[in-house]
Short mmCIF file of C-alpha atoms and ligand atoms in Angstrom, two decimals:
data_model
loop_
_atom_site.label_atom_id
_atom_site.label_comp_id
_atom_site.label_asym_id
_atom_site.label_seq_id
_atom_site.Cartn_x
_atom_site.Cartn_y
_atom_site.Cartn_z
CA MET A 1 -109.77 -54.81 -112.66
CA SER A 2 -110.03 -56.27 -109.14
CA GLU A 3 -110.14 -53.99 -106.12
CA ASN A 4 -106.61 -55.09 -105.24
CA SER A 5 -104.98 -54.32 -108.55
CA ALA A 6 -102.98 -51.16 -108.95
CA PRO A 7 -102.36 -49.89 -112.48
CA ASN A 8 -99.03 -48.82 -113.90
CA PRO A 9 -97.66 -46.23 -114.44
CA ALA A 10 -98.57 -44.95 -111.00
CA PRO A 11 -100.00 -41.54 -110.32
CA GLY A 12 -99.31 -40.07 -106.91
CA GLY A 13 -95.95 -38.39 -107.57
CA SER A 14 -93.64 -38.10 -104.62
CA SER A 15 -96.19 -36.84 -102.15
CA CYS A 16 -95.10 -39.13 -99.30
CA SER A 17 -92.69 -38.25 -96.52
CA ALA A 18 -90.25 -40.09 -94.32
CA VAL A 19 -88.88 -39.46 -90.86
CA VAL A 20 -85.53 -41.12 -90.25
CA GLY A 21 -82.96 -41.08 -87.46
CA MET A 22 -79.60 -39.55 -88.38
CA GLN A 23 -77.64 -41.01 -85.46
CA TRP A 24 -77.81 -44.18 -83.32
CA GLY A 25 -81.53 -44.04 -82.54
CA ASP A 26 -83.40 -42.19 -79.80
CA GLU A 27 -83.17 -38.91 -81.73
CA GLY A 28 -86.76 -37.94 -80.93
CA LYS A 29 -88.41 -39.36 -84.05
CA GLY A 30 -91.67 -40.03 -82.19
CA LYS A 31 -92.21 -36.35 -81.48
CA ILE A 32 -91.36 -35.32 -85.05
CA VAL A 33 -93.69 -37.94 -86.56
CA ASP A 34 -96.39 -36.73 -84.21
CA LEU A 35 -95.79 -33.15 -85.38
CA ILE A 36 -95.98 -33.79 -89.09
CA ALA A 37 -98.58 -36.58 -89.03
CA PRO A 38 -101.49 -34.09 -89.38
CA GLN A 39 -100.33 -33.35 -92.96
CA HIS A 40 -100.69 -37.05 -93.83
CA ASP A 41 -103.46 -39.63 -94.15
CA ALA A 42 -101.53 -42.62 -92.85
CA VAL A 43 -98.36 -43.33 -90.88
CA ALA A 44 -96.47 -46.55 -91.66
CA ARG A 45 -93.59 -48.25 -89.82
CA TYR A 46 -91.28 -50.14 -92.16
CA ASN A 47 -88.47 -51.63 -90.07
CA GLY A 48 -87.41 -52.83 -86.65
CA GLY A 49 -89.64 -54.16 -83.95
CA ALA A 50 -90.19 -53.75 -80.24
CA ASN A 51 -86.53 -52.71 -79.88
CA ALA A 52 -87.59 -49.17 -80.81
CA GLY A 53 -88.92 -46.72 -78.28
CA HIS A 54 -90.71 -43.63 -79.54
CA SER A 55 -91.88 -41.13 -76.94
CA VAL A 56 -94.57 -38.58 -77.63
CA VAL A 57 -95.76 -36.05 -75.07
CA VAL A 58 -99.24 -34.66 -75.63
CA LYS A 59 -100.55 -32.04 -73.20
CA GLY A 60 -98.10 -33.21 -70.53
CA GLU A 61 -99.03 -36.89 -70.99
CA ARG A 62 -96.16 -39.16 -72.12
CA PHE A 63 -96.85 -42.06 -74.50
CA SER A 64 -94.08 -44.62 -75.14
CA LEU A 65 -94.58 -46.57 -78.34
CA HIS A 66 -92.47 -49.52 -79.43
CA LEU A 67 -94.25 -51.20 -82.33
CA ILE A 68 -97.25 -49.02 -83.10
CA PRO A 69 -96.60 -46.03 -85.40
CA SER A 70 -96.69 -42.73 -83.52
CA GLY A 71 -99.52 -41.63 -85.85
CA ILE A 72 -101.91 -43.73 -83.71
CA LEU A 73 -102.35 -40.69 -81.48
CA TYR A 74 -104.40 -39.09 -84.27
CA PRO A 75 -107.65 -41.08 -84.36
CA SER A 76 -108.49 -40.23 -87.97
CA LYS A 77 -105.21 -41.64 -89.39
CA LEU A 78 -104.37 -45.15 -90.40
CA ALA A 79 -101.42 -46.53 -88.42
CA ILE A 80 -99.83 -49.27 -90.49
CA ILE A 81 -97.24 -51.82 -89.41
CA GLY A 82 -95.53 -52.72 -92.68
CA ASN A 83 -94.10 -56.05 -93.79
CA GLY A 84 -90.52 -55.00 -92.91
CA VAL A 85 -91.31 -54.87 -89.20
CA VAL A 86 -90.67 -57.93 -87.04
CA LEU A 87 -93.77 -58.24 -84.90
CA ASP A 88 -93.86 -59.43 -81.30
CA PRO A 89 -97.58 -60.20 -80.82
CA ASP A 90 -97.44 -60.07 -77.00
CA LYS A 91 -95.74 -56.69 -77.02
CA LEU A 92 -98.22 -55.41 -79.60
CA GLN A 93 -101.16 -56.53 -77.49
CA GLN A 94 -99.66 -54.90 -74.37
CA GLU A 95 -99.22 -51.69 -76.30
CA ILE A 96 -102.79 -51.77 -77.66
CA ASP A 97 -104.19 -52.47 -74.17
CA GLY A 98 -102.07 -49.66 -72.68
CA LEU A 99 -103.26 -47.13 -75.27
CA ARG A 100 -106.93 -48.19 -74.95
CA SER A 101 -106.79 -47.91 -71.16
CA ARG A 102 -105.74 -44.27 -71.66
CA GLY A 103 -108.61 -43.59 -74.03
CA VAL A 104 -106.66 -43.77 -77.32
CA ASP A 105 -108.71 -45.07 -80.27
CA THR A 106 -106.66 -47.89 -81.85
CA SER A 107 -109.18 -48.83 -84.54
CA GLY A 108 -106.92 -47.39 -87.28
CA LEU A 109 -104.19 -49.93 -86.58
CA ILE A 110 -103.39 -52.31 -89.46
CA VAL A 111 -100.77 -55.07 -89.51
CA SER A 112 -99.18 -56.46 -92.65
CA SER A 113 -99.95 -60.11 -93.34
CA ARG A 114 -96.37 -60.37 -94.63
CA ALA A 115 -94.65 -59.08 -91.47
CA HIS A 116 -92.46 -61.65 -89.76
CA VAL A 117 -93.23 -62.75 -86.22
CA VAL A 118 -90.77 -62.60 -83.33
CA MET A 119 -91.21 -66.04 -81.75
CA PRO A 120 -90.40 -66.94 -78.12
CA TYR A 121 -87.33 -68.88 -79.26
CA HIS A 122 -85.96 -65.79 -81.02
CA LYS A 123 -85.73 -63.99 -77.70
CA ALA A 124 -84.04 -67.06 -76.17
CA GLU A 125 -81.57 -67.11 -79.07
CA ASP A 126 -80.86 -63.38 -78.75
CA ALA A 127 -80.07 -63.74 -75.03
CA ALA A 128 -78.04 -66.95 -75.49
CA ARG A 129 -75.95 -65.37 -78.24
CA GLU A 130 -75.28 -62.21 -76.27
CA ASP A 131 -74.36 -64.24 -73.18
CA SER A 132 -71.97 -66.46 -75.08
CA LEU A 133 -70.31 -63.48 -76.81
CA LYS A 134 -69.86 -61.84 -73.42
CA LYS A 135 -68.40 -65.04 -71.95
CA GLU A 136 -66.02 -65.29 -74.88
CA ARG A 137 -64.90 -61.67 -74.40
CA LEU A 138 -64.37 -62.12 -70.66
CA SER A 139 -62.36 -65.29 -71.26
CA ARG A 140 -59.97 -63.28 -73.47
CA ASP A 141 -59.13 -60.02 -71.74
CA GLY A 142 -62.40 -58.65 -70.39
CA GLU A 143 -62.12 -55.42 -72.42
CA GLN A 144 -64.97 -54.30 -74.68
CA SER A 145 -63.63 -54.97 -78.14
CA SER A 146 -64.38 -52.80 -81.15
CA VAL A 147 -64.38 -55.88 -83.35
CA VAL A 148 -65.88 -58.82 -81.49
CA SER A 149 -67.96 -58.45 -78.36
CA GLU A 150 -71.57 -58.72 -77.39
CA ILE A 151 -73.61 -56.17 -79.33
CA GLY A 152 -75.62 -55.04 -76.34
CA THR A 153 -78.90 -55.85 -78.05
CA THR A 154 -82.26 -55.12 -76.52
CA ARG A 155 -82.72 -58.94 -76.25
CA ARG A 156 -86.10 -58.56 -77.94
CA GLY A 157 -85.30 -61.27 -80.51
CA ILE A 158 -84.88 -58.77 -83.35
CA GLY A 159 -81.67 -60.14 -84.92
CA PRO A 160 -82.76 -63.81 -84.74
CA ALA A 161 -86.18 -62.95 -86.23
CA TYR A 162 -84.55 -61.20 -89.20
CA ALA A 163 -82.03 -64.06 -89.52
CA GLU A 164 -84.91 -66.54 -89.63
CA LYS A 165 -86.58 -64.44 -92.35
CA VAL A 166 -83.46 -64.71 -94.49
CA GLN A 167 -83.07 -68.43 -93.71
CA ARG A 168 -86.71 -68.85 -94.83
CA SER A 169 -87.91 -72.41 -94.13
CA GLY A 170 -89.01 -72.08 -90.50
CA ALA A 171 -89.89 -68.37 -90.56
CA VAL A 172 -93.39 -67.47 -89.39
CA ARG A 173 -95.21 -64.54 -90.95
CA VAL A 174 -98.40 -62.94 -89.66
CA CYS A 175 -100.42 -64.69 -92.39
CA ASP A 176 -99.13 -68.04 -91.07
CA LEU A 177 -100.62 -67.31 -87.64
CA LEU A 178 -104.03 -67.58 -89.28
CA ASP A 179 -103.31 -70.96 -90.90
CA PRO A 180 -102.92 -73.67 -88.20
CA GLU A 181 -101.49 -76.38 -90.45
CA THR A 182 -98.74 -74.26 -92.02
CA LEU A 183 -98.02 -72.72 -88.65
CA ARG A 184 -97.48 -76.06 -86.89
CA GLU A 185 -95.19 -77.22 -89.68
CA LYS A 186 -93.08 -74.06 -89.64
CA ILE A 187 -92.73 -74.05 -85.88
CA SER A 188 -91.68 -77.73 -85.92
CA ILE A 189 -88.98 -77.00 -88.50
CA ALA A 190 -87.76 -73.92 -86.65
CA ILE A 191 -87.59 -75.69 -83.31
CA ALA A 192 -85.87 -78.77 -84.78
CA THR A 193 -83.08 -76.55 -86.13
CA LYS A 194 -82.71 -74.62 -82.88
CA ARG A 195 -82.95 -77.40 -80.33
CA ALA A 196 -79.25 -78.31 -80.43
CA SER A 197 -78.00 -74.78 -79.81
CA LEU A 198 -80.57 -73.81 -77.20
CA VAL A 199 -81.26 -76.95 -75.23
CA ASP A 200 -78.65 -76.27 -72.52
CA GLN A 201 -79.77 -72.69 -71.94
CA PRO A 202 -81.66 -72.09 -68.72
CA GLY A 203 -85.36 -71.28 -68.96
CA VAL A 204 -85.83 -72.00 -72.67
CA ALA A 205 -87.65 -75.36 -72.51
CA ALA A 206 -91.03 -73.75 -73.08
CA THR A 207 -89.76 -72.00 -76.21
CA LEU A 208 -88.81 -75.40 -77.70
CA ASP A 209 -92.17 -77.08 -77.08
CA VAL A 210 -93.83 -77.31 -80.52
CA ALA A 211 -97.37 -77.78 -79.17
CA GLY A 212 -97.04 -75.00 -76.60
CA VAL A 213 -95.52 -72.50 -79.04
CA THR A 214 -98.13 -73.38 -81.69
CA ASP A 215 -100.98 -72.76 -79.22
CA TRP A 216 -99.42 -69.43 -78.27
CA ALA A 217 -99.05 -68.47 -81.95
CA LEU A 218 -102.63 -69.46 -82.85
CA HIS A 219 -103.92 -67.39 -79.95
CA ALA A 220 -101.77 -64.45 -81.14
CA GLY A 221 -103.19 -64.89 -84.64
CA GLU A 222 -106.79 -64.74 -83.40
CA ASN A 223 -106.03 -61.49 -81.59
CA LEU A 224 -104.36 -60.03 -84.66
CA ARG A 225 -106.93 -61.25 -87.22
CA PRO A 226 -109.10 -58.09 -87.32
CA MET A 227 -106.04 -55.92 -87.99
CA VAL A 228 -104.34 -58.05 -90.64
CA GLN A 229 -104.36 -56.82 -94.24
CA ASP A 230 -102.26 -56.91 -97.38
CA THR A 231 -100.62 -53.57 -96.56
CA THR A 232 -98.63 -53.58 -99.80
CA TYR A 233 -101.81 -53.03 -101.86
CA LEU A 234 -103.36 -50.88 -99.16
CA LEU A 235 -100.42 -48.47 -99.11
CA ASN A 236 -99.96 -48.35 -102.89
CA ASN A 237 -103.67 -47.77 -103.41
CA LEU A 238 -103.60 -44.94 -100.88
CA VAL A 239 -100.68 -43.33 -102.73
CA ARG A 240 -102.42 -43.74 -106.09
CA ALA A 241 -105.54 -42.13 -104.67
CA GLY A 242 -103.45 -39.06 -103.85
CA LYS A 243 -103.28 -39.77 -100.11
CA LYS A 244 -100.15 -38.89 -98.23
CA VAL A 245 -98.28 -41.53 -96.30
CA LEU A 246 -95.67 -40.76 -93.68
CA PHE A 247 -93.05 -43.49 -93.30
CA GLU A 248 -91.74 -43.73 -89.77
CA SER A 249 -88.31 -45.27 -89.35
CA ALA A 250 -87.22 -47.04 -86.19
CA ASN A 251 -83.70 -47.11 -84.68
CA GLY A 252 -81.22 -44.91 -86.61
CA THR A 253 -79.14 -44.76 -89.79
CA LEU A 254 -75.93 -45.55 -87.88
CA LEU A 255 -77.62 -48.78 -86.68
CA ASP A 256 -78.66 -49.75 -90.24
CA VAL A 257 -77.57 -53.31 -91.01
CA ASP A 258 -75.83 -52.17 -94.22
CA HIS A 259 -74.82 -48.57 -93.59
CA GLY A 260 -74.33 -48.49 -89.82
CA THR A 261 -71.38 -49.27 -87.58
CA TYR A 262 -71.42 -52.96 -88.47
CA PRO A 263 -71.44 -55.37 -86.64
CA PHE A 264 -72.75 -53.10 -83.86
CA VAL A 265 -76.05 -52.49 -85.63
CA THR A 266 -79.60 -53.75 -85.58
CA GLY A 267 -81.01 -56.34 -88.00
CA SER A 268 -82.93 -54.04 -90.35
CA SER A 269 -82.60 -51.22 -92.88
CA CYS A 270 -83.32 -48.15 -90.79
CA SER A 271 -82.51 -45.67 -93.55
CA VAL A 272 -84.91 -44.45 -96.25
CA GLY A 273 -83.74 -47.34 -98.42
CA GLY A 274 -85.72 -49.67 -96.13
CA ILE A 275 -89.06 -48.22 -97.27
CA GLY A 276 -89.21 -50.21 -100.52
CA PRO A 277 -88.54 -53.65 -99.04
CA GLY A 278 -90.33 -52.80 -95.78
CA THR A 279 -93.65 -51.64 -97.31
CA GLY A 280 -93.70 -52.39 -101.03
CA VAL A 281 -94.08 -48.68 -101.85
CA PRO A 282 -91.43 -47.50 -104.33
CA VAL A 283 -89.02 -45.13 -102.63
CA GLN A 284 -89.47 -42.55 -105.40
CA ARG A 285 -92.91 -41.84 -103.88
CA VAL A 286 -91.07 -40.20 -100.99
CA GLY A 287 -90.42 -36.52 -101.64
CA ARG A 288 -89.68 -35.14 -98.22
CA VAL A 289 -87.15 -36.81 -95.94
CA THR A 290 -86.88 -35.34 -92.46
CA GLY A 291 -83.69 -36.42 -90.73
CA VAL A 292 -84.01 -36.24 -86.97
CA MET A 293 -80.85 -35.50 -85.01
CA LYS A 294 -80.07 -34.59 -81.43
CA ALA A 295 -78.00 -31.51 -80.68
CA TYR A 296 -75.42 -33.98 -79.30
CA SER A 297 -74.86 -37.74 -79.73
CA THR A 298 -76.11 -40.77 -77.84
CA ARG A 299 -75.78 -44.49 -78.31
CA VAL A 300 -77.01 -47.58 -76.46
CA GLY A 301 -75.10 -50.85 -76.48
CA ALA A 302 -71.59 -51.53 -77.75
CA GLY A 303 -69.78 -50.18 -80.80
CA PRO A 304 -67.71 -47.18 -81.85
CA MET A 305 -68.75 -43.65 -80.93
CA PRO A 306 -65.90 -41.24 -81.71
CA THR A 307 -67.19 -38.27 -79.68
CA GLU A 308 -68.18 -40.21 -76.55
CA LEU A 309 -67.76 -38.27 -73.29
CA THR A 310 -66.58 -40.81 -70.79
CA GLY A 311 -64.07 -41.49 -67.99
CA ASP A 312 -63.40 -40.01 -64.55
CA GLY A 313 -62.20 -36.62 -65.82
CA GLU A 314 -63.95 -33.50 -67.12
CA ASP A 315 -65.31 -35.27 -70.22
CA GLY A 316 -67.09 -37.88 -68.09
CA LYS A 317 -68.61 -35.13 -65.94
CA ILE A 318 -69.92 -33.29 -69.01
CA GLY A 319 -71.31 -36.61 -70.31
CA ASP A 320 -73.07 -37.25 -66.98
CA ARG A 321 -74.54 -33.76 -67.04
CA ILE A 322 -75.93 -34.17 -70.55
CA ARG A 323 -77.28 -37.64 -69.63
CA THR A 324 -79.11 -36.28 -66.60
CA ARG A 325 -80.42 -33.13 -68.28
CA GLY A 326 -81.52 -35.06 -71.37
CA ARG A 327 -82.98 -37.99 -69.37
CA GLU A 328 -80.82 -40.23 -71.52
CA PHE A 329 -82.03 -43.62 -70.33
CA GLY A 330 -83.50 -46.13 -72.80
CA THR A 331 -87.28 -46.05 -73.42
CA THR A 332 -87.18 -49.78 -74.18
CA THR A 333 -84.57 -51.19 -71.78
CA GLY A 334 -83.98 -48.37 -69.25
CA ARG A 335 -80.21 -48.61 -69.88
CA PRO A 336 -78.17 -45.39 -69.42
CA ARG A 337 -77.24 -44.12 -72.86
CA ARG A 338 -73.67 -43.32 -73.83
CA VAL A 339 -73.38 -39.60 -74.47
CA GLY A 340 -71.06 -37.49 -76.65
CA TRP A 341 -70.68 -34.19 -78.47
CA LEU A 342 -72.40 -33.73 -81.80
CA ASP A 343 -70.66 -35.69 -84.56
CA LEU A 344 -71.33 -33.93 -87.86
CA VAL A 345 -69.13 -36.34 -89.83
CA ALA A 346 -71.72 -38.98 -88.88
CA VAL A 347 -74.75 -36.75 -89.52
CA LYS A 348 -73.43 -35.66 -92.93
CA TYR A 349 -72.93 -39.31 -93.85
CA SER A 350 -76.49 -40.12 -92.78
CA ALA A 351 -77.83 -37.16 -94.79
CA MET A 352 -76.08 -38.59 -97.85
CA ILE A 353 -77.47 -42.11 -97.30
CA ASN A 354 -81.03 -40.87 -96.81
CA GLY A 355 -81.20 -37.98 -99.28
CA THR A 356 -82.32 -35.90 -96.32
CA THR A 357 -84.25 -32.82 -97.44
CA GLY A 358 -84.63 -31.17 -94.03
CA LEU A 359 -83.29 -31.65 -90.52
CA ALA A 360 -85.19 -31.73 -87.26
CA LEU A 361 -82.83 -30.75 -84.45
CA THR A 362 -83.96 -32.05 -81.07
CA MET A 363 -82.91 -31.59 -77.43
CA LEU A 364 -81.36 -28.15 -78.05
CA ASP A 365 -82.57 -27.12 -74.56
CA VAL A 366 -80.29 -29.77 -73.00
CA LEU A 367 -77.17 -27.92 -74.21
CA ALA A 368 -78.01 -24.71 -72.30
CA GLY A 369 -75.57 -23.85 -69.52
CA PHE A 370 -72.31 -25.24 -70.91
CA ASP A 371 -69.35 -22.82 -71.20
CA THR A 372 -68.27 -24.44 -74.45
CA VAL A 373 -70.15 -26.67 -76.85
CA ARG A 374 -68.09 -28.86 -79.20
CA VAL A 375 -68.91 -30.18 -82.66
CA CYS A 376 -66.86 -32.82 -84.45
CA THR A 377 -66.30 -31.95 -88.12
CA LYS A 378 -63.43 -34.32 -88.98
CA TYR A 379 -61.62 -37.35 -87.69
CA GLU A 380 -57.91 -37.99 -87.44
CA PHE A 381 -57.14 -41.54 -88.39
CA ALA A 382 -53.82 -43.21 -89.27
CA GLY A 383 -52.05 -39.86 -89.17
CA LYS A 384 -54.45 -38.18 -91.62
CA GLN A 385 -57.53 -36.02 -91.34
CA THR A 386 -60.75 -37.13 -92.99
CA ASP A 387 -64.33 -35.91 -93.16
CA ARG A 388 -65.58 -39.38 -94.10
CA PHE A 389 -67.44 -41.69 -91.74
CA LEU A 390 -65.11 -44.69 -91.60
CA PRO A 391 -66.64 -47.92 -92.89
CA ASP A 392 -65.45 -50.38 -90.26
CA SER A 393 -65.80 -50.41 -86.52
CA ALA A 394 -62.12 -50.95 -85.78
CA SER A 395 -61.08 -47.80 -87.72
CA LEU A 396 -63.91 -45.75 -86.30
CA SER A 397 -62.95 -46.78 -82.76
CA ALA A 398 -59.40 -45.63 -83.41
CA ALA A 399 -60.46 -42.31 -84.97
CA ARG A 400 -59.86 -39.15 -82.93
CA PRO A 401 -62.50 -36.43 -83.29
CA ILE A 402 -61.42 -32.99 -84.42
CA TYR A 403 -63.67 -30.35 -82.91
CA THR A 404 -64.90 -26.87 -83.68
CA ASP A 405 -65.68 -25.14 -80.39
CA PHE A 406 -68.60 -22.78 -79.81
CA PRO A 407 -69.22 -20.51 -76.84
CA GLY A 408 -72.18 -22.04 -75.00
CA PHE A 409 -75.49 -20.32 -74.33
CA SER A 410 -76.66 -19.93 -70.76
CA GLU A 411 -80.26 -18.99 -71.46
CA ASP A 412 -83.11 -21.48 -71.04
CA VAL A 413 -84.42 -21.94 -74.59
CA SER A 414 -87.40 -24.17 -73.78
CA ALA A 415 -89.89 -21.31 -74.14
CA ALA A 416 -88.61 -20.12 -77.56
CA ARG A 417 -91.17 -20.55 -80.33
CA SER A 418 -89.26 -18.98 -83.24
CA ARG A 419 -85.62 -18.92 -84.27
CA GLY A 420 -85.54 -15.22 -83.56
CA GLU A 421 -86.34 -15.94 -79.90
CA LEU A 422 -83.27 -18.16 -79.53
CA PRO A 423 -80.06 -16.65 -78.12
CA PRO A 424 -77.59 -15.68 -80.90
CA ARG A 425 -75.12 -18.40 -79.80
CA ALA A 426 -77.78 -21.09 -80.18
CA ARG A 427 -78.67 -19.69 -83.61
CA ALA A 428 -74.99 -19.79 -84.61
CA TYR A 429 -74.86 -23.45 -83.58
CA ILE A 430 -77.85 -24.26 -85.81
CA GLU A 431 -76.43 -22.31 -88.74
CA PHE A 432 -73.15 -24.16 -88.42
CA ILE A 433 -75.02 -27.49 -88.62
CA GLU A 434 -76.88 -26.33 -91.74
CA GLN A 435 -73.70 -25.18 -93.45
CA THR A 436 -71.67 -28.25 -92.58
CA VAL A 437 -74.31 -30.83 -93.44
CA GLY A 438 -75.64 -28.83 -96.39
CA VAL A 439 -79.28 -29.39 -95.37
CA PRO A 440 -81.62 -26.81 -93.77
CA VAL A 441 -82.82 -27.24 -90.20
CA ASP A 442 -86.61 -27.05 -90.66
CA ILE A 443 -87.62 -27.97 -87.12
CA VAL A 444 -85.99 -27.26 -83.76
CA SER A 445 -87.30 -29.03 -80.68
CA VAL A 446 -86.68 -27.30 -77.34
CA GLY A 447 -88.60 -29.66 -75.05
CA PRO A 448 -90.65 -32.85 -75.13
CA ASP A 449 -94.11 -31.32 -75.61
CA ARG A 450 -95.72 -30.86 -79.04
CA ALA A 451 -95.85 -27.13 -78.30
CA GLN A 452 -92.11 -26.83 -77.57
CA THR A 453 -91.18 -26.67 -81.22
CA ILE A 454 -89.78 -24.06 -83.59
CA THR A 455 -90.73 -24.29 -87.22
CA SER A 456 -90.08 -20.73 -88.34
P1 IMP B 1 -81.22 -55.07 -81.42
O1 IMP B 1 -81.92 -54.16 -82.37
O2 IMP B 1 -82.03 -55.39 -80.19
O3 IMP B 1 -80.67 -56.28 -82.08
O4 IMP B 1 -79.94 -54.27 -80.86
C1 IMP B 1 -78.82 -53.97 -81.69
C2 IMP B 1 -78.21 -52.63 -81.30
O5 IMP B 1 -79.08 -51.58 -81.68
C3 IMP B 1 -77.99 -52.46 -79.79
O6 IMP B 1 -76.84 -51.66 -79.59
C4 IMP B 1 -79.22 -51.69 -79.35
O7 IMP B 1 -79.00 -50.95 -78.18
C5 IMP B 1 -79.42 -50.79 -80.55
N1 IMP B 1 -80.81 -50.35 -80.75
C6 IMP B 1 -81.82 -51.05 -81.29
N2 IMP B 1 -82.92 -50.29 -81.36
C7 IMP B 1 -82.60 -49.09 -80.85
C8 IMP B 1 -83.32 -47.87 -80.69
O8 IMP B 1 -84.49 -47.72 -81.05
N3 IMP B 1 -82.63 -46.86 -80.11
C9 IMP B 1 -81.33 -46.97 -79.75
N4 IMP B 1 -80.62 -48.07 -79.91
C10 IMP B 1 -81.25 -49.13 -80.46
#
């Protein structure tokens, strides 16, 4: 049997874990991955690209990761970028350089040869599409529409890169970067099909120059070469050898291309279901699924958000206060995040999609100091109450949240290190989440640092 072959049936049980976002991203997955990574041998990303922003604070030092799995901060672990990720080679290099300059050992980083590459023209397409959708909206009535408007993407070329993957012919994978002939051919095909739609856009000429883009891609390939492997065999062989892999999701379940608030979603499968296609490891290898959720809701970009706190009145003021206290500005784009009360209809839906076995509740400290804290447990839609997350954006935009109110807690909870040290009102809030979602809260985060965490 060759070193690459992996026998069936597979040993290894379901010893792997996953960390997934239960809301619209930015739930604090980076910190939770960082916390549970020590119990694993490798950390693998399986979806998304440089649209993600995972922050980890270690001994007061903040690391912002976009493409590299958060496990990189543990030098002994493999940090694997799986085939389901769309890879921007320039962003990856910047991230590697940034980590190295701060003394982080990046030698454990491995990139799948099957991952698709975000090409310069994908970013141009992303921007051109967003601009034309915005122009179209403004030419109608100027209002943000819940059905057709710009998505508010990160403009990192994520959607066009995934679209190219599905269209196939001109798509460039990491393995192609190492094969000049195939690469030139693919780039020529891709550019020929894009020229007509992009040629009038300002500043895109360089992205449509076959020779220039090919040179850029070959250079990117040379930089990547030492890290490139067949991660499908690597990961499956690790699992068969009894090693534990932690799968790190990017974005959030409500941004999942199938299960999120379509069309206001990202281009990938952010839920646990993305692990199979995004790594080649069967999802039944995953036993523990940690669903990360904030103690309130946030969202970046357009799309429905039933509990949003907005406007000039009291709601808007509460929203501003949460935004400021929670530093709710995008790690990737710096955009202010939309803020709202906790939506448990949404979280319960995400728990169902992911088979979540335990919750990690983050940013609880941000809720200190409010007289009342509200939790949405149902929606009213078309004259009826429902506890279902509505499947289309138009309905969800029209849904009115029905709240359960809790007396707030005034105490600063950032120094609590056990549940018993939390004020009773904060404990009641957590218990309500557990009962409503039907999943235990295993981890409570009360501040950005590794140490500011409650696990008992
Ligand atoms: P795209 O992923 O750049 O195509 O953006 C699609 C939508 O997903 C936009 O509303 C983005 O703001 C949102 N999005 C993508 N990645 C993240 C993330 O990691 N956190 C929060 N929002 C995200």
